[in-house]
PDB file of N, CA and C in Angstrom:
ATOM      1  N   GLY A   8     158.191  -6.526   5.484  1.00 76.00           N
ATOM      2  CA  GLY A   8     159.320  -6.940   5.653  1.00 76.00           C
ATOM      3  C   GLY A   8     159.661  -7.080   7.251  1.00 76.00           C
ATOM      4  N   GLY A   9     160.823  -6.970   7.437  1.00 80.00           N
ATOM      5  CA  GLY A   9     161.536  -7.104   8.735  1.00 80.00           C
ATOM      6  C   GLY A   9     161.051  -5.820   9.679  1.00 80.00           C
ATOM      7  N   ARG A  10     161.028  -4.665   9.077  1.00 88.00           N
ATOM      8  CA  ARG A  10     160.577  -3.507  10.013  1.00 88.00           C
ATOM      9  C   ARG A  10     159.105  -3.442  10.305  1.00 88.00           C
ATOM     10  N   GLN A  11     158.206  -4.176   9.365  1.00 90.00           N
ATOM     11  CA  GLN A  11     156.926  -4.177   9.627  1.00 90.00           C
ATOM     12  C   GLN A  11     156.885  -5.232  10.843  1.00 90.00           C
ATOM     13  N   ALA A  12     157.488  -6.386  10.782  1.00 89.00           N
ATOM     14  CA  ALA A  12     157.619  -7.195  11.924  1.00 89.00           C
ATOM     15  C   ALA A  12     158.041  -6.810  13.205  1.00 89.00           C
ATOM     16  N   ARG A  13     158.978  -5.882  13.065  1.00 91.00           N
ATOM     17  CA  ARG A  13     159.414  -5.120  14.489  1.00 91.00           C
ATOM     18  C   ARG A  13     158.377  -4.285  14.952  1.00 91.00           C
ATOM     19  N   LYS A  14     157.677  -3.551  14.010  1.00 92.00           N
ATOM     20  CA  LYS A  14     156.588  -2.546  14.713  1.00 92.00           C
ATOM     21  C   LYS A  14     155.434  -3.505  15.243  1.00 92.00           C
ATOM     22  N   MET A  15     155.116  -4.504  14.586  1.00 93.00           N
ATOM     23  CA  MET A  15     154.098  -5.348  15.037  1.00 93.00           C
ATOM     24  C   MET A  15     154.203  -6.015  16.408  1.00 93.00           C
ATOM     25  N   VAL A  16     155.557  -6.438  16.552  1.00 93.00           N
ATOM     26  CA  VAL A  16     156.105  -7.026  18.007  1.00 93.00           C
ATOM     27  C   VAL A  16     156.097  -5.843  19.024  1.00 93.00           C
ATOM     28  N   ALA A  17     156.582  -4.567  18.654  1.00 93.00           N
ATOM     29  CA  ALA A  17     156.577  -3.642  19.473  1.00 93.00           C
ATOM     30  C   ALA A  17     155.088  -3.235  20.047  1.00 93.00           C
ATOM     31  N   SER A  18     154.078  -3.292  18.909  1.00 94.00           N
ATOM     32  CA  SER A  18     152.735  -2.784  19.269  1.00 94.00           C
ATOM     33  C   SER A  18     152.271  -4.122  20.242  1.00 94.00           C
ATOM     34  N   LEU A  19     152.532  -5.249  19.969  1.00 94.00           N
ATOM     35  CA  LEU A  19     152.154  -6.324  21.021  1.00 94.00           C
ATOM     36  C   LEU A  19     152.681  -6.033  22.511  1.00 94.00           C
ATOM     37  N   TYR A  20     153.913  -5.719  22.452  1.00 94.00           N
ATOM     38  CA  TYR A  20     154.372  -5.416  23.921  1.00 94.00           C
ATOM     39  C   TYR A  20     153.821  -4.214  24.453  1.00 94.00           C
ATOM     40  N   ARG A  21     153.507  -3.258  23.782  1.00 95.00           N
ATOM     41  CA  ARG A  21     152.690  -2.035  24.211  1.00 95.00           C
ATOM     42  C   ARG A  21     151.277  -2.427  24.956  1.00 95.00           C
ATOM     43  N   ALA A  22     150.909  -3.162  24.000  1.00 94.00           N
ATOM     44  CA  ALA A  22     149.345  -3.614  24.396  1.00 94.00           C
ATOM     45  C   ALA A  22     149.280  -4.508  25.686  1.00 94.00           C
ATOM     46  N   GLU A  23     150.415  -5.461  25.900  1.00 93.00           N
ATOM     47  CA  GLU A  23     150.613  -6.266  27.021  1.00 93.00           C
ATOM     48  C   GLU A  23     150.940  -5.335  28.091  1.00 93.00           C
ATOM     49  N   ALA A  24     151.738  -4.383  28.047  1.00 94.00           N
ATOM     50  CA  ALA A  24     152.146  -3.590  29.093  1.00 94.00           C
ATOM     51  C   ALA A  24     150.936  -2.710  29.556  1.00 94.00           C
ATOM     52  N   GLY A  25     150.171  -2.221  28.633  1.00 94.00           N
ATOM     53  CA  GLY A  25     148.804  -1.631  28.845  1.00 94.00           C
ATOM     54  C   GLY A  25     147.760  -2.339  29.680  1.00 94.00           C
ATOM     55  N   LYS A  26     147.691  -3.700  29.246  1.00 92.00           N
ATOM     56  CA  LYS A  26     146.790  -4.571  29.864  1.00 92.00           C
ATOM     57  C   LYS A  26     147.213  -4.808  31.217  1.00 92.00           C
ATOM     58  N   PHE A  27     148.441  -4.943  31.358  1.00 93.00           N
ATOM     59  CA  PHE A  27     148.964  -5.101  32.952  1.00 93.00           C
ATOM     60  C   PHE A  27     148.761  -3.865  33.668  1.00 93.00           C
ATOM     61  N   VAL A  28     148.991  -2.895  33.246  1.00 95.00           N
ATOM     62  CA  VAL A  28     148.602  -1.534  33.929  1.00 95.00           C
ATOM     63  C   VAL A  28     147.211  -1.405  34.414  1.00 95.00           C
ATOM     64  N   LEU A  29     146.502  -1.798  33.308  1.00 94.00           N
ATOM     65  CA  LEU A  29     145.043  -1.794  33.547  1.00 94.00           C
ATOM     66  C   LEU A  29     144.555  -2.579  34.526  1.00 94.00           C
ATOM     67  N   THR A  30     145.286  -3.799  34.534  1.00 88.00           N
ATOM     68  CA  THR A  30     144.731  -4.862  35.556  1.00 88.00           C
ATOM     69  C   THR A  30     145.158  -4.455  37.003  1.00 88.00           C
ATOM     70  N   VAL A  31     146.396  -3.914  37.114  1.00 90.00           N
ATOM     71  CA  VAL A  31     146.850  -3.345  38.382  1.00 90.00           C
ATOM     72  C   VAL A  31     145.860  -2.183  38.884  1.00 90.00           C
ATOM     73  N   ALA A  32     145.469  -1.370  37.986  1.00 92.00           N
ATOM     74  CA  ALA A  32     144.652  -0.249  38.461  1.00 92.00           C
ATOM     75  C   ALA A  32     143.310  -0.603  38.819  1.00 92.00           C
ATOM     76  N   LEU A  33     142.744  -1.572  38.171  1.00 88.00           N
ATOM     77  CA  LEU A  33     141.366  -2.156  38.611  1.00 88.00           C
ATOM     78  C   LEU A  33     141.583  -2.954  39.881  1.00 88.00           C
ATOM     79  N   PHE A  34     142.518  -3.714  40.157  1.00 84.00           N
ATOM     80  CA  PHE A  34     142.850  -4.328  41.488  1.00 84.00           C
ATOM     81  C   PHE A  34     142.727  -3.138  42.587  1.00 84.00           C
ATOM     82  N   VAL A  35     143.454  -2.267  42.472  1.00 84.00           N
ATOM     83  CA  VAL A  35     143.552  -1.196  43.374  1.00 84.00           C
ATOM     84  C   VAL A  35     142.137  -0.530  43.448  1.00 84.00           C
ATOM     85  N   VAL A  36     141.584  -0.267  42.532  1.00 85.00           N
ATOM     86  CA  VAL A  36     140.109   0.293  42.633  1.00 85.00           C
ATOM     87  C   VAL A  36     139.218  -0.860  43.224  1.00 85.00           C
ATOM     88  N   ALA A  37     139.379  -2.138  43.038  1.00 81.00           N
ATOM     89  CA  ALA A  37     138.563  -3.138  43.664  1.00 81.00           C
ATOM     90  C   ALA A  37     138.914  -3.008  45.145  1.00 81.00           C
ATOM     91  N   PHE A  38     140.067  -3.031  45.584  1.00 80.00           N
ATOM     92  CA  PHE A  38     140.492  -3.034  47.147  1.00 80.00           C
ATOM     93  C   PHE A  38     140.225  -1.809  47.639  1.00 80.00           C
ATOM     94  N   VAL A  39     140.162  -0.545  47.088  1.00 82.00           N
ATOM     95  CA  VAL A  39     139.820   0.584  47.785  1.00 82.00           C
ATOM     96  C   VAL A  39     138.237   0.719  47.864  1.00 82.00           C
ATOM     97  N   ALA A  40     137.565   0.602  46.836  1.00 85.00           N
ATOM     98  CA  ALA A  40     136.039   0.726  46.597  1.00 85.00           C
ATOM     99  C   ALA A  40     135.380  -0.417  47.394  1.00 85.00           C
ATOM    100  N   VAL A  41     135.550  -1.753  47.246  1.00 79.00           N
ATOM    101  CA  VAL A  41     134.980  -2.743  47.919  1.00 79.00           C
ATOM    102  C   VAL A  41     136.153  -3.653  48.556  1.00 79.00           C
ATOM    103  N   PRO A  42     136.495  -3.396  49.769  1.00 72.00           N
ATOM    104  CA  PRO A  42     137.540  -4.261  50.325  1.00 72.00           C
ATOM    105  C   PRO A  42     136.936  -5.691  50.586  1.00 72.00           C
ATOM    106  N   PRO A  43     137.518  -6.612  49.847  1.00 67.00           N
ATOM    107  CA  PRO A  43     137.088  -8.106  50.037  1.00 67.00           C
ATOM    108  C   PRO A  43     137.456  -8.512  51.520  1.00 67.00           C
ATOM    109  N   SER A  44     136.646  -9.474  51.828  1.00 72.00           N
ATOM    110  CA  SER A  44     136.796  -9.970  53.246  1.00 72.00           C
ATOM    111  C   SER A  44     137.892 -11.022  53.307  1.00 72.00           C
ATOM    112  N   ASN A  45     138.125 -11.724  52.245  1.00 78.00           N
ATOM    113  CA  ASN A  45     139.099 -12.786  52.225  1.00 78.00           C
ATOM    114  C   ASN A  45     140.032 -12.552  51.014  1.00 78.00           C
ATOM    115  N   HIS A  46     141.268 -11.991  51.129  1.00 78.00           N
ATOM    116  CA  HIS A  46     142.316 -11.736  49.936  1.00 78.00           C
ATOM    117  C   HIS A  46     142.464 -12.804  49.283  1.00 78.00           C
ATOM    118  N   ALA A  47     142.869 -14.024  49.966  1.00 82.00           N
ATOM    119  CA  ALA A  47     143.084 -15.543  49.335  1.00 82.00           C
ATOM    120  C   ALA A  47     142.105 -15.701  48.292  1.00 82.00           C
ATOM    121  N   PHE A  48     140.802 -15.629  48.785  1.00 84.00           N
ATOM    122  CA  PHE A  48     139.623 -15.992  48.149  1.00 84.00           C
ATOM    123  C   PHE A  48     139.667 -15.158  46.693  1.00 84.00           C
ATOM    124  N   PHE A  49     139.767 -13.874  46.832  1.00 82.00           N
ATOM    125  CA  PHE A  49     139.682 -12.918  45.896  1.00 82.00           C
ATOM    126  C   PHE A  49     140.760 -13.269  44.720  1.00 82.00           C
ATOM    127  N   PHE A  50     142.133 -13.396  45.178  1.00 83.00           N
ATOM    128  CA  PHE A  50     143.047 -13.747  44.299  1.00 83.00           C
ATOM    129  C   PHE A  50     142.891 -15.155  43.560  1.00 83.00           C
ATOM    130  N   SER A  51     142.352 -16.050  44.291  1.00 88.00           N
ATOM    131  CA  SER A  51     142.084 -17.424  43.887  1.00 88.00           C
ATOM    132  C   SER A  51     141.050 -17.220  42.619  1.00 88.00           C
ATOM    133  N   ALA A  52     139.952 -16.629  42.928  1.00 87.00           N
ATOM    134  CA  ALA A  52     139.099 -16.296  41.955  1.00 87.00           C
ATOM    135  C   ALA A  52     139.445 -15.740  40.615  1.00 87.00           C
ATOM    136  N   TYR A  53     140.433 -14.768  40.820  1.00 88.00           N
ATOM    137  CA  TYR A  53     141.192 -14.153  39.547  1.00 88.00           C
ATOM    138  C   TYR A  53     141.869 -15.086  38.893  1.00 88.00           C
ATOM    139  N   VAL A  54     142.680 -15.943  39.500  1.00 91.00           N
ATOM    140  CA  VAL A  54     143.303 -17.102  38.847  1.00 91.00           C
ATOM    141  C   VAL A  54     142.657 -17.961  38.169  1.00 91.00           C
ATOM    142  N   VAL A  55     141.496 -18.444  38.931  1.00 92.00           N
ATOM    143  CA  VAL A  55     140.521 -19.098  38.087  1.00 92.00           C
ATOM    144  C   VAL A  55     139.933 -18.578  36.899  1.00 92.00           C
ATOM    145  N   MET A  56     139.545 -17.252  36.894  1.00 89.00           N
ATOM    146  CA  MET A  56     139.059 -16.736  35.834  1.00 89.00           C
ATOM    147  C   MET A  56     140.051 -16.738  34.792  1.00 89.00           C
ATOM    148  N   LEU A  57     141.362 -16.616  34.998  1.00 88.00           N
ATOM    149  CA  LEU A  57     142.364 -16.589  33.754  1.00 88.00           C
ATOM    150  C   LEU A  57     142.504 -17.811  33.133  1.00 88.00           C
ATOM    151  N   PHE A  58     142.158 -18.924  33.886  1.00 90.00           N
ATOM    152  CA  PHE A  58     142.330 -20.257  33.213  1.00 90.00           C
ATOM    153  C   PHE A  58     141.043 -21.009  32.563  1.00 90.00           C
ATOM    154  N   ILE A  59     139.805 -20.195  32.808  1.00 90.00           N
ATOM    155  CA  ILE A  59     138.605 -20.836  32.393  1.00 90.00           C
ATOM    156  C   ILE A  59     138.609 -20.581  30.764  1.00 90.00           C
ATOM    157  N   PRO A  60     139.087 -19.725  30.218  1.00 85.00           N
ATOM    158  CA  PRO A  60     139.126 -19.815  28.499  1.00 85.00           C
ATOM    159  C   PRO A  60     139.964 -20.861  28.050  1.00 85.00           C
ATOM    160  N   SER A  61     141.012 -21.418  28.733  1.00 85.00           N
ATOM    161  CA  SER A  61     142.039 -22.281  28.228  1.00 85.00           C
ATOM    162  C   SER A  61     141.227 -23.661  28.564  1.00 85.00           C
ATOM    163  N   LEU A  62     140.428 -23.686  29.759  1.00 84.00           N
ATOM    164  CA  LEU A  62     139.879 -25.035  29.985  1.00 84.00           C
ATOM    165  C   LEU A  62     138.647 -25.196  29.300  1.00 84.00           C
ATOM    166  N   VAL A  63     137.844 -24.128  28.893  1.00 83.00           N
ATOM    167  CA  VAL A  63     136.711 -24.375  27.860  1.00 83.00           C
ATOM    168  C   VAL A  63     137.296 -24.806  26.579  1.00 83.00           C
ATOM    169  N   GLY A  64     138.312 -24.375  26.123  1.00 81.00           N
ATOM    170  CA  GLY A  64     138.644 -24.667  24.837  1.00 81.00           C
ATOM    171  C   GLY A  64     139.202 -26.182  24.786  1.00 81.00           C
ATOM    172  N   TRP A  65     139.933 -26.443  25.948  1.00 79.00           N
ATOM    173  CA  TRP A  65     140.524 -27.781  26.007  1.00 79.00           C
ATOM    174  C   TRP A  65     139.234 -28.840  26.196  1.00 79.00           C
ATOM    175  N   MET A  66     138.410 -28.460  27.035  1.00 79.00           N
ATOM    176  CA  MET A  66     137.195 -29.502  27.378  1.00 79.00           C
ATOM    177  C   MET A  66     136.294 -29.608  26.108  1.00 79.00           C
ATOM    178  N   GLY A  67     136.206 -28.434  25.177  1.00 74.00           N
ATOM    179  CA  GLY A  67     135.167 -28.430  24.175  1.00 74.00           C
ATOM    180  C   GLY A  67     135.811 -29.169  22.926  1.00 74.00           C
ATOM    181  N   ARG A  68     137.058 -29.487  23.010  1.00 71.00           N
ATOM    182  CA  ARG A  68     137.720 -30.046  21.904  1.00 71.00           C
ATOM    183  C   ARG A  68     137.084 -31.621  21.667  1.00 71.00           C
ATOM    184  N   PRO A  69     136.856 -31.955  20.509  1.00 70.00           N
ATOM    185  CA  PRO A  69     136.504 -33.189  20.206  1.00 70.00           C
ATOM    186  C   PRO A  69     137.684 -34.132  20.356  1.00 70.00           C
ATOM    187  N   PRO A  70     137.308 -35.487  20.788  1.00 68.00           N
ATOM    188  CA  PRO A  70     138.442 -36.310  21.062  1.00 68.00           C
ATOM    189  C   PRO A  70     139.178 -36.663  19.621  1.00 68.00           C
ATOM    190  N   SER A  71     140.526 -37.065  19.867  1.00 71.00           N
ATOM    191  CA  SER A  71     141.274 -37.198  18.763  1.00 71.00           C
ATOM    192  C   SER A  71     141.238 -38.898  18.472  1.00 71.00           C
ATOM    193  N   PRO A  72     141.034 -39.116  17.071  1.00 73.00           N
ATOM    194  CA  PRO A  72     140.911 -40.569  16.737  1.00 73.00           C
ATOM    195  C   PRO A  72     142.312 -41.345  17.195  1.00 73.00           C
ATOM    196  N   ASN A  73     142.237 -42.514  17.608  1.00 65.00           N
ATOM    197  CA  ASN A  73     143.460 -43.344  17.904  1.00 65.00           C
ATOM    198  C   ASN A  73     143.972 -43.979  16.601  1.00 65.00           C
TER     199      ASN A  73
END
């Protein structure tokens, strides 16, 4: 019921927060261990990698009949 839904939503928020913390921590490790020569290129590559699954799903979808 409603309690179970609230628990699931809370669990999703915790998972997203953990994913965000992990992303920040790995960025820190990447900048400390292997300083990139171009920060703009590094973040641009990260943003592109975020959008690739959506683009592949969109491009792989068969065309809809008119």
